[in-house]
Amino acid sequence: PADDLDPSWSPDGQKIVFASNRSGNFNLYILDVSTKSVERLTEIDSNERYPDWSPDGKTILFQSERGFGVNLFTVDVETKKVKQVTFDRASSLHYPIWTPNGKSILYQKYFGSTSVGLVVRDYSTNKTSNIISLDFQNDIWPAWSPDGSQIAFISNHDGQTDIYIINKEGAAIYRLTDDPAIETELDWIAD
């Protein structure tokens, strides 16, 4: 009867990590596809959402309300050890995803009350390597292309919510949809 949201496949296709409020607040769970068994991955009184499995299958990146504000964390799939990745008190960070090579992460960040942009952060150094600042009011749900060369995202840049594509440096903006309906939660297919 709970809400099971934000699924992410393991690289081998055998498991799915997802957020669920089956214990009150949202925590992360792993579903084994073949046995249908579910294992709780995180146990905290804060909400944890938007998990994304690392390309090597060892780590899951996610958003959490632990501590101050909303930040990004990782959890080791085997040991369940949690590591804080961002330490941002002034803004909220959402929709984190790994780059296809697992060396960086991409996420949405609020830059003040009305500006939202996409940030690329090197995972090993935890330093921001590129801020994709498009002066859009709402750039959300980023998704890397399988080859890592492009990023698709949702934005209301032209007054309606549509899908845009940019290259990994944040240039060459291409509007993919032009429809008054609201697009949301996009992803790329493997081929």
mmCIF file of C-alpha atoms in Angstrom:
data_model
loop_
_atom_site.group_PDB
_atom_site.id
_atom_site.type_symbol
_atom_site.label_atom_id
_atom_site.label_comp_id
_atom_site.label_asym_id
_atom_site.label_seq_id
_atom_site.Cartn_x
_atom_site.Cartn_y
_atom_site.Cartn_z
ATOM 1 C CA PRO A 1 0.000 0.000 0.000
ATOM 2 C CA ALA A 2 3.022 2.371 0.165
ATOM 3 C CA ASP A 3 4.447 4.581 -2.565
ATOM 4 C CA ASP A 4 7.358 2.927 -4.413
ATOM 5 C CA LEU A 5 9.070 5.583 -6.565
ATOM 6 C CA ASP A 6 12.246 6.558 -8.463
ATOM 7 C CA PRO A 7 13.435 3.141 -9.731
ATOM 8 C CA SER A 8 16.983 2.602 -11.034
ATOM 9 C CA TRP A 9 18.240 -0.655 -12.581
ATOM 10 C CA SER A 10 21.493 -2.246 -11.480
ATOM 11 C CA PRO A 11 24.020 -2.419 -14.352
ATOM 12 C CA ASP A 12 23.582 -6.209 -14.593
ATOM 13 C CA GLY A 13 19.784 -5.896 -14.825
ATOM 14 C CA GLN A 14 19.226 -8.187 -11.825
ATOM 15 C CA LYS A 15 18.095 -5.622 -9.228
ATOM 16 C CA ILE A 16 16.200 -2.362 -8.912
ATOM 17 C CA VAL A 17 16.852 0.265 -6.255
ATOM 18 C CA PHE A 18 13.873 2.472 -5.409
ATOM 19 C CA ALA A 19 12.527 4.875 -2.784
ATOM 20 C CA SER A 20 9.567 3.805 -0.678
ATOM 21 C CA ASN A 21 7.629 5.205 2.262
ATOM 22 C CA ARG A 22 6.533 1.744 3.444
ATOM 23 C CA SER A 23 8.136 2.489 6.844
ATOM 24 C CA GLY A 24 6.780 6.031 7.203
ATOM 25 C CA ASN A 25 9.267 8.294 5.450
ATOM 26 C CA PHE A 26 11.076 7.570 2.181
ATOM 27 C CA ASN A 27 14.082 5.240 2.419
ATOM 28 C CA LEU A 28 15.901 3.194 -0.221
ATOM 29 C CA TYR A 29 15.161 -0.455 -0.969
ATOM 30 C CA ILE A 30 16.563 -3.018 -3.388
ATOM 31 C CA LEU A 31 14.317 -5.446 -5.250
ATOM 32 C CA ASP A 32 15.856 -8.675 -6.562
ATOM 33 C CA VAL A 33 14.034 -9.146 -9.865
ATOM 34 C CA SER A 34 14.299 -12.955 -9.979
ATOM 35 C CA THR A 35 13.279 -13.714 -6.373
ATOM 36 C CA LYS A 36 11.019 -10.657 -5.861
ATOM 37 C CA SER A 37 12.639 -10.211 -2.432
ATOM 38 C CA VAL A 38 13.048 -6.666 -1.115
ATOM 39 C CA GLU A 39 15.907 -5.509 1.109
ATOM 40 C CA ARG A 40 15.949 -2.188 2.959
ATOM 41 C CA LEU A 41 19.129 -0.282 2.098
ATOM 42 C CA THR A 42 18.850 2.871 4.248
ATOM 43 C CA GLU A 43 17.220 3.415 7.616
ATOM 44 C CA ILE A 44 16.812 7.022 8.664
ATOM 45 C CA ASP A 45 13.997 9.326 9.763
ATOM 46 C CA SER A 46 14.613 11.688 6.816
ATOM 47 C CA ASN A 47 13.365 11.312 3.267
ATOM 48 C CA GLU A 48 15.764 9.745 0.760
ATOM 49 C CA ARG A 49 14.861 9.830 -2.921
ATOM 50 C CA TYR A 50 16.093 9.609 -6.524
ATOM 51 C CA PRO A 51 18.620 6.759 -6.262
ATOM 52 C CA ASP A 52 20.904 6.068 -9.213
ATOM 53 C CA TRP A 53 23.055 2.950 -9.499
ATOM 54 C CA SER A 54 26.747 3.533 -10.309
ATOM 55 C CA PRO A 55 28.005 2.030 -13.592
ATOM 56 C CA ASP A 56 30.205 -0.448 -11.666
ATOM 57 C CA GLY A 57 27.217 -1.623 -9.597
ATOM 58 C CA LYS A 58 28.906 -1.024 -6.238
ATOM 59 C CA THR A 59 27.444 2.315 -5.147
ATOM 60 C CA ILE A 60 24.111 4.093 -5.214
ATOM 61 C CA LEU A 61 23.896 7.886 -5.414
ATOM 62 C CA PHE A 62 20.821 9.512 -3.852
ATOM 63 C CA GLN A 63 19.268 12.691 -2.477
ATOM 64 C CA SER A 64 18.627 12.958 1.256
ATOM 65 C CA GLU A 65 17.304 15.395 3.846
ATOM 66 C CA ARG A 66 19.876 14.206 6.423
ATOM 67 C CA GLY A 67 21.382 17.075 8.394
ATOM 68 C CA PHE A 68 21.015 20.558 6.954
ATOM 69 C CA GLY A 69 19.028 21.049 3.758
ATOM 70 C CA VAL A 70 18.910 18.581 0.900
ATOM 71 C CA ASN A 71 22.238 17.060 -0.134
ATOM 72 C CA LEU A 72 23.620 14.133 -2.083
ATOM 73 C CA PHE A 73 24.968 10.923 -0.581
ATOM 74 C CA THR A 74 26.195 7.526 -1.713
ATOM 75 C CA VAL A 75 25.617 4.158 -0.106
ATOM 76 C CA ASP A 76 27.785 1.089 -0.640
ATOM 77 C CA VAL A 77 25.521 -1.739 -1.835
ATOM 78 C CA GLU A 78 27.403 -4.443 0.114
ATOM 79 C CA THR A 79 28.298 -2.689 3.389
ATOM 80 C CA LYS A 80 25.420 -0.153 3.451
ATOM 81 C CA LYS A 81 27.960 2.494 4.504
ATOM 82 C CA VAL A 82 26.678 5.993 3.667
ATOM 83 C CA LYS A 83 28.985 8.811 2.524
ATOM 84 C CA GLN A 84 27.967 12.452 2.132
ATOM 85 C CA VAL A 85 28.949 13.830 -1.297
ATOM 86 C CA THR A 86 27.742 17.454 -1.134
ATOM 87 C CA PHE A 87 27.689 19.855 1.811
ATOM 88 C CA ASP A 88 25.347 22.571 0.613
ATOM 89 C CA ARG A 89 23.398 24.432 3.306
ATOM 90 C CA ALA A 90 21.987 27.279 1.232
ATOM 91 C CA SER A 91 20.383 25.401 -1.636
ATOM 92 C CA SER A 92 18.665 22.174 -2.524
ATOM 93 C CA LEU A 93 20.165 19.529 -4.774
ATOM 94 C CA HIS A 94 17.927 17.125 -6.682
ATOM 95 C CA TYR A 95 17.793 14.371 -9.328
ATOM 96 C CA PRO A 96 21.386 13.101 -9.064
ATOM 97 C CA ILE A 97 22.730 10.754 -11.726
ATOM 98 C CA TRP A 98 26.116 9.212 -12.530
ATOM 99 C CA THR A 99 27.929 9.951 -15.745
ATOM 100 C CA PRO A 100 28.127 6.830 -17.928
ATOM 101 C CA ASN A 101 31.816 6.373 -16.989
ATOM 102 C CA GLY A 102 31.100 6.755 -13.234
ATOM 103 C CA LYS A 103 33.680 9.529 -12.763
ATOM 104 C CA SER A 104 31.259 12.414 -12.229
ATOM 105 C CA ILE A 105 27.734 13.117 -11.109
ATOM 106 C CA LEU A 106 25.134 15.456 -12.544
ATOM 107 C CA TYR A 107 22.360 17.076 -10.548
ATOM 108 C CA GLN A 108 19.940 19.969 -10.339
ATOM 109 C CA LYS A 109 20.797 22.869 -8.028
ATOM 110 C CA TYR A 110 18.842 25.912 -6.912
ATOM 111 C CA PHE A 111 20.864 29.118 -7.374
ATOM 112 C CA GLY A 112 18.557 31.436 -5.434
ATOM 113 C CA SER A 113 14.788 31.629 -5.271
ATOM 114 C CA THR A 114 14.009 31.514 -9.007
ATOM 115 C CA SER A 115 17.070 30.118 -10.767
ATOM 116 C CA VAL A 116 17.703 26.410 -11.239
ATOM 117 C CA GLY A 117 20.621 24.932 -13.141
ATOM 118 C CA LEU A 118 22.506 21.706 -13.742
ATOM 119 C CA VAL A 119 25.860 20.962 -12.120
ATOM 120 C CA VAL A 120 28.534 18.425 -13.018
ATOM 121 C CA ARG A 121 30.770 17.381 -10.104
ATOM 122 C CA ASP A 122 33.886 15.200 -10.222
ATOM 123 C CA TYR A 123 33.158 12.312 -7.850
ATOM 124 C CA SER A 124 36.735 11.535 -6.778
ATOM 125 C CA THR A 125 37.679 15.133 -5.909
ATOM 126 C CA ASN A 126 34.152 16.293 -5.001
ATOM 127 C CA LYS A 127 34.877 19.527 -6.899
ATOM 128 C CA THR A 128 32.478 21.203 -9.291
ATOM 129 C CA SER A 129 33.992 20.776 -12.715
ATOM 130 C CA ASN A 130 31.302 22.453 -14.779
ATOM 131 C CA ILE A 131 28.186 24.451 -14.045
ATOM 132 C CA ILE A 132 25.634 24.315 -16.820
ATOM 133 C CA SER A 133 24.063 27.729 -16.465
ATOM 134 C CA LEU A 134 21.473 28.352 -19.131
ATOM 135 C CA ASP A 135 19.555 31.144 -17.420
ATOM 136 C CA PHE A 136 16.487 28.965 -17.573
ATOM 137 C CA GLN A 137 14.082 29.232 -14.684
ATOM 138 C CA ASN A 138 13.655 25.519 -14.258
ATOM 139 C CA ASP A 139 16.133 22.909 -15.542
ATOM 140 C CA ILE A 140 15.233 19.530 -14.053
ATOM 141 C CA TRP A 141 15.413 15.749 -14.542
ATOM 142 C CA PRO A 142 18.819 15.545 -16.258
ATOM 143 C CA ALA A 143 19.710 12.357 -18.132
ATOM 144 C CA TRP A 144 23.075 11.504 -19.732
ATOM 145 C CA SER A 145 23.154 9.993 -23.191
ATOM 146 C CA PRO A 146 24.620 6.463 -23.129
ATOM 147 C CA ASP A 147 27.868 7.687 -24.741
ATOM 148 C CA GLY A 148 28.202 10.571 -22.235
ATOM 149 C CA SER A 149 28.299 13.281 -24.895
ATOM 150 C CA GLN A 150 24.882 14.887 -24.325
ATOM 151 C CA ILE A 151 22.463 15.721 -21.536
ATOM 152 C CA ALA A 152 18.699 15.762 -21.930
ATOM 153 C CA PHE A 153 16.642 17.688 -19.399
ATOM 154 C CA ILE A 154 13.263 19.300 -18.808
ATOM 155 C CA SER A 155 12.974 23.101 -18.829
ATOM 156 C CA ASN A 156 10.357 25.836 -18.999
ATOM 157 C CA HIS A 157 12.723 28.179 -20.876
ATOM 158 C CA ASP A 158 10.166 29.194 -23.497
ATOM 159 C CA GLY A 159 7.179 29.413 -21.185
ATOM 160 C CA GLN A 160 6.147 25.775 -21.385
ATOM 161 C CA THR A 161 7.736 22.622 -20.054
ATOM 162 C CA ASP A 162 9.667 20.838 -22.821
ATOM 163 C CA ILE A 163 12.658 18.535 -23.349
ATOM 164 C CA TYR A 164 16.002 20.066 -24.304
ATOM 165 C CA ILE A 165 19.356 18.533 -25.187
ATOM 166 C CA ILE A 166 22.787 20.098 -24.651
ATOM 167 C CA ASN A 167 26.305 18.795 -25.066
ATOM 168 C CA LYS A 168 28.269 17.820 -21.947
ATOM 169 C CA GLU A 169 29.930 21.257 -21.804
ATOM 170 C CA GLY A 170 26.533 22.968 -21.571
ATOM 171 C CA ALA A 171 26.427 24.375 -25.120
ATOM 172 C CA ALA A 172 24.595 23.602 -28.372
ATOM 173 C CA ILE A 173 21.073 23.822 -26.948
ATOM 174 C CA TYR A 174 18.451 21.917 -28.927
ATOM 175 C CA ARG A 175 14.750 21.937 -28.087
ATOM 176 C CA LEU A 176 13.420 18.432 -28.641
ATOM 177 C CA THR A 177 9.698 18.943 -27.908
ATOM 178 C CA ASP A 178 7.327 21.865 -28.465
ATOM 179 C CA ASP A 179 4.088 20.862 -26.827
ATOM 180 C CA PRO A 180 1.803 22.531 -24.234
ATOM 181 C CA ALA A 181 1.667 19.255 -22.278
ATOM 182 C CA ILE A 182 4.108 18.866 -19.374
ATOM 183 C CA GLU A 183 7.029 16.515 -20.025
ATOM 184 C CA THR A 184 8.691 14.896 -17.011
ATOM 185 C CA GLU A 185 11.065 12.116 -15.867
ATOM 186 C CA LEU A 186 12.913 11.421 -19.100
ATOM 187 C CA ASP A 187 15.622 8.869 -19.903
ATOM 188 C CA TRP A 188 17.650 7.651 -22.886
ATOM 189 C CA ILE A 189 17.477 4.189 -24.433
ATOM 190 C CA ALA A 190 20.728 2.242 -24.620
ATOM 191 C CA ASP A 191 21.090 2.251 -28.396
#
